């Protein structure tokens, strides 16, 4: 069990004794970039926790702070109930398995494994026995005298794991340990790591960008993006009840659409109304709707259909077929099914109420802190914009500027825009794309568009003077 | 035909390059005062060289050269290694600047280095002699050591040092037991390079050696030649130095080749 800062205080104090790692308000800034933004996390003793996120989300930095290779800019870290925020790595009760193994090339296998034990000044015979035992555990018996450079990637990783666990750490940190291995080897090692965790009973903190690996291994998954924790939960919670559209998109395949909550247990999306199980939204509240591709029933046209569509593509994926369909209203869905429907065929579709997952929208339009400069201009994102909605405000007034997602215009040439930025995240919403653009000022601007952009595209941004709405702060 | 031409071209090139040295080596085995007269095979000049008293100033110049070479090579090796580790841990932008600064003394003409060191020592009021020569040699050898150690660091797994800390090693122990064994080949190459550079140097030495009568080989030979006529004992000495440098060069090349082979194996 793991909790973020939103957990109730009473609950935290009840659990305190069992938490092996607690991270409180840890932030890290490199230059201008916020790598970690107020991270709060606690890890229970014996748990297998996976920190999951795309590259550059801050997961490795977080692990390095726990290991002590990097000092946290702000915040507090305790391991085993002791404040270790300032403790150097060699005095922490944790050991690390590195992505590229980091075995000592001038030592053979058994001396690599004995490195930590030698530092503890154990007697020779004792060390020899421990090395033998741990080698047996990682199925590398008889490799004691081998040169580490003569081993394959998989074997080196086994030695790296052995070198870490032989010290009996309270926490084992694993930094993408399987990323450098081929698929088959990776699958085997996943099972072995899982079995090792059961057998040793120590806490594992595992960092990966591979969502499948996270789902397979973990008791708890921490999904991170852009230095923030997006969701903490068990693999089933994360998969079935993603907290936001980022998590839904990152974990598995999904159809994510804009919707409207008509009333409790009734949601409208893709031009149709569907029964669902979610409640507690205000009437007509805009929401994000997630439907997994395997949760849409596809069949020949009949009265049972909630809505209809035409198949536009169909690919055999081994166990199932992956089909793209388009509804008459112009929405696209991905569907996975054991039955194949031909391209061009009209089909009926149906979704069970419990398979529709409704999420609160994080925002319904862009909002920036702004300052009025004169009757026709407003300043935000480090730039002065022409604006038709400024008349009623005094110059220098501190206000909010609001812009609808679809009123932001992206330009191919960054020079054509008033400000420029990079496309940092793309979400397909069934009939349009929802882009996150990171401006050079370091702020995100969100854009709805029908045009196709690529991740990392450099764009110019313009905003129509009529599209900026001003409210008081 | 083309092959014969190519071979004779490279052959004549090599002969022109090595003929002077070969001639000196051949004539080091005869007693004649003037180079070019062959008066029969003899090892007399070699024995003279190692007989104390006969050519006292020449052998003391040889010892000075070796001692200065060894001390400055050793100190350069230590300074250069520490500097390379420091450069490796800098942020990219600062690293570029420091690497550039490190390359300036290498490209800078010797005479500029010599004059600036001379002026520095004079303005600081340090009397010139052993110390100033060694300091000067250390200052122009260190950048070469940095250049030979830094690639080892780049090749090394970046987590190696952290892995040692992680297993409970103090920073000093990790440096000694993990980092240094990894850097040792680069350090040895750097040492040999610095040693040969120091033995070889004339310009910087001449400007920093002072006038207390201290002589190294290069300054001794220069003074000797100016007095008119080279001592015949210089012939066996040149031969010995040439063979030694050749041997050192072969060692460096062999090490480089071995390293290359190892890299290809992985």
XYZ file of C-alpha atoms in Angstrom:
739
model
C 0.000 0.000 0.000
C 1.306 3.335 -0.962
C -0.217 6.767 -0.548
C 0.299 10.227 -1.819
C -0.127 13.414 0.169
C -3.870 13.393 -0.394
C -4.284 10.450 1.982
C -5.855 11.302 5.315
C -3.513 12.204 8.166
C -4.919 9.613 10.509
C -4.220 6.940 7.951
C -0.614 8.075 7.540
C 0.139 7.933 11.257
C -1.392 4.466 11.492
C 0.864 3.245 8.726
C 3.991 5.107 9.749
C 5.657 2.191 11.537
C 5.398 -0.031 8.506
C 6.725 2.449 5.973
C 10.281 1.699 4.955
C 10.636 4.771 2.722
C 8.826 8.054 3.057
C 9.357 10.927 0.654
C 7.955 14.279 1.685
C 7.720 17.311 -0.596
C 10.809 16.430 -2.599
C 11.512 18.812 -5.467
C 14.462 19.025 -7.804
C 15.262 21.768 -10.291
C 18.111 21.574 -12.848
C 18.699 25.009 -14.294
C 15.285 26.067 -15.546
C 13.784 22.607 -15.722
C 11.654 21.280 -12.871
C 12.616 17.602 -12.770
C 10.694 16.693 -9.647
C 7.773 18.766 -8.444
C 6.717 18.216 -4.829
C 6.856 14.415 -4.731
C 5.143 12.674 -1.814
C 5.369 8.914 -1.559
C 5.562 6.216 1.045
C 6.636 2.657 0.436
C 5.588 -0.123 2.777
C 8.051 -2.709 3.984
C 8.306 -5.731 1.679
C 6.381 -4.098 -1.124
C 7.268 -4.245 -4.842
C 6.838 -0.687 -6.037
C 7.339 0.334 -9.645
C 7.916 3.914 -10.677
C 6.615 4.100 -14.228
C 6.808 6.917 -16.720
C 8.128 8.027 -20.098
C 11.776 9.044 -20.393
C 12.491 12.408 -18.856
C 9.631 12.203 -16.359
C 11.951 12.309 -13.348
C 11.705 8.643 -12.313
C 15.451 7.970 -12.447
C 16.187 11.211 -10.581
C 13.800 10.095 -7.842
C 15.568 6.733 -7.577
C 18.975 8.424 -7.463
C 17.755 10.621 -4.616
C 16.670 7.524 -2.682
C 20.066 5.899 -3.360
C 21.854 9.109 -2.353
C 23.733 9.754 -5.617
C 21.903 13.024 -5.911
C 20.889 15.456 -3.187
C 17.261 16.500 -3.186
C 16.843 20.202 -3.892
C 14.068 20.364 -1.335
C 12.139 17.991 0.885
C 12.759 15.128 3.249
C 13.561 11.451 2.773
C 13.414 8.809 5.490
C 14.518 5.204 5.121
C 13.588 2.775 7.894
C 12.288 5.665 9.993
C 15.611 7.530 9.937
C 16.012 10.893 8.211
C 18.470 10.181 5.378
C 18.036 13.335 3.319
C 21.699 14.261 3.825
C 23.193 10.773 4.326
C 25.893 9.836 1.770
C 25.150 6.741 -0.340
C 27.635 4.443 1.421
C 25.800 4.840 4.722
C 22.316 4.028 3.393
C 20.710 0.609 3.888
C 19.872 0.348 0.195
C 21.601 -1.260 -2.784
C 21.159 -0.492 -6.442
C 21.032 -2.557 -9.621
C 22.031 -0.300 -12.495
C 20.653 -0.285 -16.014
C 24.027 -0.978 -17.591
C 25.107 -3.352 -14.806
C 28.142 -1.282 -13.679
C 30.154 -4.385 -12.747
C 33.799 -3.721 -11.878
C 35.694 -4.844 -14.996
C 38.983 -5.479 -13.171
C 37.393 -7.959 -10.729
C 36.065 -11.438 -11.470
C 32.494 -12.525 -10.707
C 33.051 -13.579 -7.107
C 35.162 -10.528 -6.238
C 32.488 -8.301 -7.707
C 29.885 -9.934 -5.482
C 32.182 -9.882 -2.450
C 32.957 -6.161 -2.847
C 30.345 -5.023 -0.319
C 31.023 -7.936 2.061
C 34.774 -7.209 2.102
C 33.990 -3.651 3.174
C 32.001 -5.029 6.099
C 35.144 -6.918 7.195
C 33.476 -10.324 7.358
C 35.854 -13.308 7.574
C 36.980 -14.943 4.331
C 35.163 -18.244 4.807
C 31.885 -16.536 5.619
C 32.170 -14.348 2.512
C 32.928 -17.362 0.317
C 29.823 -19.162 1.580
C 27.607 -16.125 1.036
C 28.916 -15.613 -2.508
C 28.249 -19.276 -3.336
C 24.742 -19.083 -1.928
C 23.787 -15.923 -3.811
C 25.267 -17.261 -7.061
C 23.075 -20.300 -6.697
C 20.094 -18.036 -6.179
C 20.670 -16.214 -9.471
C 21.497 -19.567 -11.201
C 25.127 -18.640 -11.847
C 26.871 -21.431 -9.907
C 30.352 -22.281 -11.277
C 30.841 -18.783 -12.651
C 32.894 -17.566 -9.634
C 36.225 -17.216 -11.405
C 34.889 -15.878 -14.683
C 35.893 -12.482 -16.017
C 32.808 -10.255 -16.001
C 33.562 -9.072 -19.541
C 33.201 -12.626 -20.831
C 29.568 -12.840 -19.676
C 26.458 -12.136 -21.758
C 24.179 -9.193 -20.928
C 21.721 -11.395 -19.069
C 24.479 -13.065 -17.065
C 26.030 -9.706 -16.181
C 22.674 -8.501 -14.925
C 22.366 -11.621 -12.734
C 25.771 -10.876 -11.243
C 24.741 -7.246 -10.696
C 21.615 -8.392 -8.863
C 23.655 -10.881 -6.814
C 26.184 -8.174 -5.916
C 23.349 -6.016 -4.565
C 21.259 -8.587 -2.667
C 24.231 -10.324 -1.042
C 24.490 -7.275 1.252
C 20.949 -7.940 2.500
C 19.759 -4.351 2.005
C 16.462 -3.183 3.469
C 15.529 -1.831 0.057
C 16.684 -2.959 -3.381
C 16.599 -0.219 -5.997
C 16.438 -1.321 -9.640
C 16.976 1.252 -12.391
C 15.515 -0.160 -15.621
C 17.538 -3.344 -15.037
C 16.130 -5.185 -18.051
C 16.121 -2.355 -20.591
C 19.321 -3.547 -22.304
C 18.160 -7.169 -22.739
C 16.275 -8.678 -25.658
C 12.572 -9.422 -25.366
C 12.798 -13.150 -24.594
C 15.483 -12.679 -21.955
C 13.516 -9.792 -20.479
C 10.420 -11.925 -19.996
C 12.436 -14.656 -18.259
C 14.214 -12.182 -16.001
C 10.899 -10.544 -15.045
C 9.657 -13.820 -13.658
C 12.934 -14.424 -11.847
C 12.928 -10.970 -10.284
C 9.362 -11.473 -9.138
C 10.289 -14.845 -7.595
C 13.360 -13.324 -5.963
C 11.225 -10.625 -4.367
C 8.928 -13.273 -2.869
C 11.839 -15.300 -1.552
C 13.883 -12.433 -0.074
C 10.947 -10.518 1.379
C 12.759 -7.186 1.071
C 11.354 -4.031 -0.463
C 11.928 -3.525 -4.185
C 11.719 -0.117 -5.828
C 11.795 -0.645 -9.572
C 12.049 2.039 -12.218
C 10.848 1.355 -15.774
C 9.246 2.977 -18.805
C 7.697 -0.338 -19.866
C 4.064 -0.391 -18.746
C 3.708 -4.111 -19.349
C 6.699 -4.812 -17.103
C 5.165 -2.611 -14.420
C 1.801 -4.396 -14.620
C 3.488 -7.833 -14.448
C 5.810 -7.206 -11.521
C 4.345 -4.693 -9.145
C 2.267 -4.639 -6.005
C 1.970 -0.909 -6.507
C 2.598 1.305 -9.513
C 3.516 4.982 -9.284
C 2.842 6.665 -12.626
C 4.949 9.763 -13.190
C 4.963 12.403 -15.870
C 6.768 15.740 -16.090
C 8.118 15.511 -12.567
C 4.746 14.865 -10.974
C 3.069 11.750 -9.650
C -0.018 11.190 -11.796
C -1.437 8.184 -9.994
C -0.539 5.639 -7.345
C -2.356 2.307 -7.246
C -2.345 -1.436 -7.787
C -1.901 -2.622 -11.384
C -5.664 -3.292 -11.717
C -6.568 0.108 -10.310
C -4.165 1.848 -12.655
C -5.454 -0.102 -15.653
C -9.179 -0.015 -14.916
C -9.470 3.350 -13.226
C -6.816 5.663 -14.651
C -6.830 8.997 -12.818
C -6.443 11.120 -15.926
C -6.080 10.928 -19.686
C -2.258 10.719 -19.439
C -2.388 7.540 -17.341
C -5.119 6.063 -19.541
C -3.048 6.702 -22.648
C 0.252 5.517 -21.148
C -1.029 2.248 -19.638
C -2.231 -0.074 -22.365
C -4.237 0.888 -25.418
C -7.278 3.057 -24.958
C -9.951 5.112 -26.654
C -10.064 8.504 -24.929
C -12.839 10.908 -25.876
C -14.350 14.154 -24.716
C -17.725 13.588 -23.079
C -20.418 15.255 -21.060
C -21.912 13.902 -17.834
C -25.648 14.351 -18.415
C -26.594 13.149 -14.939
C -25.448 10.482 -12.490
C -24.829 7.225 -14.383
C -25.475 8.745 -17.805
C -22.704 10.057 -20.023
C -22.705 11.409 -23.572
C -19.800 10.907 -25.936
C -19.250 10.310 -29.648
C -22.724 11.711 -30.229
C -24.529 9.038 -28.172
C -25.682 8.623 -24.598
C -24.413 5.661 -22.588
C -25.264 4.228 -19.229
C -22.267 4.152 -16.945
C -21.493 3.564 -13.270
C -19.879 6.906 -12.427
C -21.609 9.574 -10.378
C -20.928 12.682 -8.378
C -20.414 15.030 -11.298
C -22.392 18.224 -11.748
C -25.035 18.096 -14.537
C -23.545 18.539 -18.024
C -19.990 18.639 -16.667
C -17.378 18.091 -19.417
C -15.396 14.899 -18.761
C -12.844 12.581 -20.340
C -14.161 9.116 -21.179
C -11.928 6.051 -21.472
C -12.992 2.811 -23.138
C -10.412 0.029 -23.528
C -10.282 -1.503 -27.045
C -11.069 -4.979 -25.676
C -14.191 -3.675 -23.892
C -16.091 -2.699 -27.030
C -18.296 -5.520 -28.363
C -18.295 -5.686 -32.129
C -20.894 -7.687 -34.108
C -22.883 -7.700 -37.307
C -25.533 -4.971 -37.507
C -28.516 -5.771 -35.265
C -30.929 -4.171 -32.792
C -28.486 -4.889 -29.970
C -26.144 -2.171 -31.262
C -25.847 0.998 -29.187
C -24.117 2.669 -32.095
C -22.809 1.695 -35.521
C -19.592 2.153 -37.419
C -17.680 1.151 -40.495
C -14.436 -0.855 -40.291
C -11.503 1.115 -41.763
C -8.640 -1.217 -40.966
C -8.104 -4.672 -39.513
C -4.783 -6.156 -38.433
C -4.131 -9.661 -37.095
C -2.129 -9.422 -33.851
C -1.631 -13.101 -33.034
C -4.291 -13.700 -30.395
C -6.752 -11.044 -31.520
C -7.556 -8.684 -34.359
C -7.032 -4.977 -33.951
C -9.588 -2.985 -35.900
C -10.151 0.720 -36.418
C -13.772 1.767 -36.967
C -15.350 5.129 -37.776
C -18.839 6.104 -36.696
C -21.196 8.104 -38.959
C -20.641 11.042 -36.536
C -16.928 10.967 -37.434
C -15.417 9.386 -34.302
C -12.733 6.755 -34.555
C -12.414 3.796 -32.165
C -9.823 1.098 -31.750
C -11.343 -2.329 -31.087
C -9.662 -5.617 -30.185
C -11.668 -8.763 -30.785
C -11.110 -12.460 -31.542
C -13.395 -12.183 -34.576
C -12.328 -10.509 -37.726
C -14.498 -8.012 -39.566
C -13.573 -7.023 -43.097
C -12.578 -3.500 -44.015
C -15.620 -1.603 -45.286
C -18.087 -3.749 -43.361
C -20.772 -1.989 -41.273
C -20.838 -3.230 -37.705
C -22.812 -2.749 -34.502
C -21.023 -1.733 -31.324
C -21.867 -2.008 -27.645
C -20.129 -1.046 -24.407
C -21.084 -2.322 -20.940
C -21.769 0.431 -18.364
C -19.005 -0.879 -16.096
C -16.459 -0.709 -18.954
C -16.934 3.022 -19.420
C -14.519 4.948 -17.244
C -15.317 8.610 -16.692
C -12.596 10.993 -15.509
C -12.816 14.554 -14.280
C -11.152 16.923 -16.731
C -8.036 18.569 -15.360
C -8.931 21.724 -17.283
C -11.540 22.755 -19.814
C -9.528 25.613 -21.309
C -6.097 27.276 -21.048
C -5.757 29.709 -18.144
C -2.767 32.010 -17.682
C -1.902 34.679 -15.153
C -1.864 37.894 -17.167
C -1.422 41.634 -16.863
C -3.364 44.230 -18.830
C -0.999 46.564 -20.680
C -3.561 48.904 -22.359
C -7.139 48.959 -23.677
C -6.323 46.513 -26.457
C -3.425 44.432 -25.165
C -2.696 41.907 -22.467
C 0.599 40.334 -21.419
C 1.065 36.622 -20.616
C 3.566 33.832 -21.438
C 6.201 36.585 -21.691
C 4.506 38.184 -24.717
C 1.974 40.979 -25.345
C -1.161 39.827 -27.211
C -3.850 41.904 -28.882
C -7.154 41.310 -27.129
C -10.742 42.478 -27.699
C -11.857 41.711 -24.158
C -9.563 44.187 -22.322
C -11.663 47.362 -22.473
C -13.212 47.000 -19.039
C -9.907 46.630 -17.231
C -7.453 49.258 -16.004
C -3.897 49.065 -17.348
C -1.587 47.040 -15.072
C -4.564 45.122 -13.657
C -3.657 41.541 -12.682
C -6.106 39.206 -14.408
C -6.561 35.712 -15.834
C -6.537 35.144 -19.568
C -8.577 32.164 -20.811
C -8.281 30.590 -24.257
C -10.305 27.672 -25.599
C -8.175 24.686 -26.677
C -9.372 24.895 -30.280
C -8.743 28.656 -30.566
C -4.971 28.270 -30.273
C -3.403 28.232 -33.745
C -0.183 26.322 -34.411
C 2.180 27.388 -37.216
C 4.705 25.235 -39.040
C 7.270 28.035 -38.975
C 8.039 29.090 -35.470
C 8.788 32.612 -36.798
C 5.137 32.964 -37.855
C 3.964 32.553 -34.273
C 3.955 35.150 -31.525
C 5.569 32.631 -29.193
C 7.204 29.288 -29.950
C 7.319 25.932 -28.239
C 7.701 22.174 -28.642
C 4.923 19.610 -28.921
C 5.494 17.512 -25.791
C 2.467 15.208 -25.612
C -0.163 14.085 -28.112
C -3.500 12.516 -27.230
C -5.942 11.257 -29.854
C -9.503 12.043 -28.809
C -11.407 9.995 -31.424
C -12.058 12.907 -33.787
C -9.231 15.333 -33.020
C -5.831 15.585 -31.371
C -5.248 17.169 -27.984
C -1.683 18.483 -27.874
C 0.415 19.731 -25.016
C 2.891 22.342 -26.210
C 5.717 23.357 -23.890
C 6.466 27.011 -24.589
C 9.967 28.457 -24.340
C 8.782 30.207 -21.173
C 8.421 26.732 -19.630
C 4.618 26.784 -19.468
C 2.217 24.336 -21.082
C -0.383 25.485 -23.554
C -3.045 22.948 -24.598
C -4.334 22.805 -28.140
C -7.155 20.947 -29.917
C -6.445 20.434 -33.602
C -7.336 18.213 -36.553
C -3.847 18.555 -38.026
C -1.275 15.860 -37.450
C 1.816 16.905 -35.488
C 4.671 14.826 -34.183
C 6.061 14.624 -30.699
C 8.944 17.113 -30.443
C 7.775 19.299 -33.371
C 8.854 22.906 -33.063
C 5.843 25.177 -33.572
C 4.883 28.821 -33.574
C 1.737 29.763 -31.638
C -0.744 32.517 -32.507
C -3.949 33.467 -30.745
C -6.834 35.348 -32.339
C -7.630 38.646 -30.503
C -11.261 37.517 -30.206
C -10.316 34.232 -28.540
C -8.821 35.696 -25.363
C -11.311 36.018 -22.505
C -10.314 38.022 -19.432
C -11.497 37.541 -15.829
C -10.380 39.212 -12.612
C -7.934 37.468 -10.357
C 55.296 -1.564 -61.649
C 53.080 0.745 -59.616
C 53.867 -1.290 -56.553
C 57.622 -1.074 -57.105
C 57.382 2.718 -57.463
C 55.300 3.007 -54.322
C 57.671 0.798 -52.375
C 60.798 2.604 -53.522
C 59.161 5.919 -52.650
C 58.349 4.890 -49.111
C 61.767 3.214 -48.886
C 63.723 6.331 -49.847
C 61.546 8.406 -47.518
C 62.359 6.131 -44.588
C 66.069 6.101 -45.463
C 66.182 9.902 -45.537
C 64.337 10.050 -42.229
C 66.470 7.525 -40.392
C 69.869 7.817 -42.137
C 71.274 10.445 -39.716
C 70.403 8.352 -36.685
C 71.657 5.156 -38.313
C 74.963 6.812 -39.161
C 75.387 8.017 -35.586
C 74.605 4.543 -34.238
C 77.088 2.911 -36.677
C 79.849 5.381 -35.858
C 79.277 5.025 -32.134
C 81.169 1.719 -32.482
C 84.458 3.301 -33.551
C 86.973 5.562 -31.789
C 87.525 8.293 -34.409
C 87.228 11.896 -33.115
C 85.609 13.102 -36.337
C 82.337 11.633 -37.509
C 82.822 9.786 -40.792
C 86.224 8.241 -40.166
C 85.998 4.525 -39.528
C 89.017 3.437 -37.469
C 87.871 -0.073 -36.702
C 85.246 -1.541 -34.376
C 85.526 -0.479 -30.732
C 83.333 -0.137 -27.648
C 85.670 2.454 -26.159
C 83.214 5.320 -26.477
C 80.569 3.262 -24.627
C 82.934 2.425 -21.806
C 84.091 6.062 -21.629
C 80.505 7.115 -21.207
C 80.061 5.024 -18.101
C 83.487 5.606 -16.601
C 83.213 8.210 -13.881
C 85.616 11.128 -14.203
C 86.336 10.880 -17.875
C 83.309 12.839 -19.005
C 81.934 14.030 -15.737
C 79.787 16.870 -17.102
C 78.151 14.660 -19.760
C 77.127 11.909 -17.342
C 75.893 14.412 -14.766
C 73.806 16.069 -17.517
C 72.375 12.619 -18.288
C 71.472 12.038 -14.632
C 69.901 15.502 -14.360
C 67.815 14.788 -17.435
C 66.586 11.446 -16.093
C 65.784 12.783 -12.615
C 63.980 15.851 -13.971
C 62.126 13.595 -16.422
C 61.018 11.097 -13.777
C 59.928 13.682 -11.202
C 58.030 15.855 -13.664
C 56.426 12.827 -15.362
C 55.280 11.466 -11.978
C 53.855 14.778 -10.752
C 52.222 15.455 -14.149
C 50.631 12.014 -14.015
C 49.047 12.752 -10.627
C 47.930 16.281 -11.517
C 46.702 15.272 -14.969
C 44.662 12.347 -13.625
C 42.980 14.459 -10.959
C 42.325 17.163 -13.565
C 40.804 14.619 -15.984
C 38.446 13.328 -13.259
C 37.492 16.911 -12.460
C 36.835 17.754 -16.110
C 34.751 14.591 -16.525
C 32.469 15.651 -13.674
C 31.915 19.188 -14.950
C 28.705 20.313 -16.613
C 28.981 20.045 -20.443
C 29.476 23.749 -21.064
C 32.165 24.221 -18.389
C 33.783 20.957 -19.548
C 34.183 22.299 -23.088
C 35.806 25.483 -21.811
C 38.273 23.665 -19.551
C 39.143 21.146 -22.293
C 39.829 24.019 -24.638
C 42.020 25.685 -22.014
C 43.844 22.362 -21.598
C 44.608 22.216 -25.315
C 46.098 25.710 -25.563
C 49.490 24.843 -23.977
C 49.772 21.851 -26.344
C 49.302 23.983 -29.455
C 51.203 26.963 -28.065
C 54.777 27.240 -29.499
C 57.434 26.102 -27.023
C 59.233 29.413 -27.197
C 56.146 31.273 -25.905
C 55.771 28.824 -23.014
C 59.488 29.190 -22.302
C 59.541 32.977 -22.283
C 56.378 33.297 -20.220
C 57.670 30.821 -17.610
C 61.025 32.601 -17.571
C 59.316 35.950 -16.967
C 57.070 34.414 -14.314
C 60.004 33.000 -12.356
C 61.949 36.232 -12.670
C 59.026 38.381 -11.549
C 58.380 36.080 -8.592
C 62.056 36.286 -7.710
C 62.547 32.487 -7.706
C 66.190 31.617 -8.300
C 66.404 29.394 -11.341
C 67.692 25.866 -11.129
C 66.382 22.344 -10.521
C 63.052 23.494 -9.067
C 62.177 25.856 -11.894
C 63.040 23.313 -14.602
C 60.889 20.685 -12.908
C 57.998 23.131 -12.412
C 58.248 24.177 -16.054
C 58.284 20.579 -17.279
C 55.300 19.690 -15.101
C 53.374 22.629 -16.535
C 53.811 21.573 -20.158
C 53.483 17.800 -19.554
C 50.241 17.844 -17.523
C 47.905 18.657 -20.459
C 49.191 15.555 -22.286
C 48.384 13.364 -19.290
C 44.867 14.840 -19.187
C 44.492 13.904 -22.865
C 45.561 10.320 -22.269
C 43.467 9.736 -19.110
C 40.246 11.468 -20.169
C 39.273 8.900 -22.872
C 39.487 6.125 -20.252
C 36.943 8.001 -18.167
C 34.672 8.455 -21.170
C 34.855 4.730 -21.929
C 34.143 3.727 -18.355
C 30.627 2.808 -17.271
C 29.352 6.031 -15.733
C 27.766 4.255 -12.776
C 30.949 2.444 -11.707
C 31.964 4.933 -9.032
C 28.381 5.176 -7.786
C 28.129 1.394 -7.672
C 31.114 1.301 -5.318
C 29.583 3.963 -3.049
C 26.315 2.060 -3.162
C 28.041 -1.080 -1.884
C 29.357 0.820 1.126
C 32.699 2.184 -0.082
C 33.764 5.615 1.139
C 34.504 8.088 -1.679
C 38.266 7.652 -1.128
C 38.068 3.838 -1.137
C 35.940 3.935 -4.304
C 38.523 6.181 -5.951
C 41.388 3.884 -4.985
C 39.802 0.486 -5.608
C 37.489 1.163 -8.553
C 38.351 4.370 -10.347
C 42.168 4.127 -10.316
C 42.360 0.516 -11.607
C 40.142 1.623 -14.484
C 42.327 4.651 -15.253
C 45.703 2.959 -14.747
C 46.407 2.202 -18.447
C 45.755 5.840 -19.350
C 47.904 7.022 -16.451
C 50.844 4.824 -17.496
C 50.619 5.993 -21.108
C 50.469 9.570 -19.837
C 53.529 8.990 -17.655
C 55.595 7.585 -20.518
C 54.510 10.397 -22.803
C 55.386 13.046 -20.209
C 58.766 11.393 -19.565
C 59.768 11.402 -23.241
C 58.548 14.985 -23.653
C 60.632 16.069 -20.681
C 63.817 14.312 -21.877
C 63.298 15.760 -25.314
C 62.722 19.343 -24.274
C 65.305 22.015 -25.058
C 63.642 25.425 -25.442
C 61.720 25.516 -22.155
C 64.667 23.994 -20.299
C 67.138 26.549 -21.657
C 64.978 29.431 -20.430
C 64.335 28.053 -16.957
C 67.599 26.314 -16.080
C 69.393 29.453 -14.831
C 73.157 30.007 -14.893
C 74.252 28.083 -11.821
C 75.947 25.477 -13.992
C 73.023 23.042 -14.073
C 72.940 21.172 -17.379
C 70.566 18.674 -18.934
C 71.498 16.619 -21.985
C 69.919 18.984 -24.453
C 71.522 22.114 -23.024
C 74.894 20.335 -22.619
C 74.936 19.189 -26.237
C 73.959 22.647 -27.388
C 76.759 24.302 -25.378
C 79.217 21.625 -26.546
C 78.355 22.162 -30.189
C 78.811 25.917 -29.812
C 82.299 25.386 -28.359
C 83.161 23.727 -31.674
C 83.001 20.040 -32.397
C 80.847 17.535 -30.595
C 82.377 15.200 -28.028
C 82.604 11.764 -29.656
C 80.898 10.251 -26.566
C 77.649 11.881 -27.724
C 77.422 9.231 -30.428
C 76.931 6.252 -28.102
C 74.693 8.403 -25.889
C 72.446 9.314 -28.831
C 72.311 5.664 -29.776
C 71.256 4.656 -26.256
C 68.625 7.380 -25.996
C 67.244 6.544 -29.427
C 66.927 2.860 -28.565
C 65.304 3.682 -25.217
C 62.756 6.043 -26.765
C 62.058 3.493 -29.496
C 61.426 0.868 -26.830
C 59.086 3.178 -24.906
C 57.240 4.009 -28.117
C 56.806 0.337 -28.918
C 55.398 -0.213 -25.414
C 52.879 2.627 -25.831
C 51.814 1.382 -29.267
C 51.506 -2.174 -28.049
C 49.303 -1.054 -25.167
C 47.111 0.990 -27.502
C 46.735 -1.956 -29.882
C 45.840 -4.282 -27.034
C 43.225 -1.870 -25.750
C 41.738 -1.595 -29.213
C 41.517 -5.357 -29.452
C 39.779 -5.549 -26.090
C 37.268 -2.933 -27.156
C 36.469 -4.819 -30.327
C 35.925 -7.971 -28.340
C 33.048 -6.352 -26.385
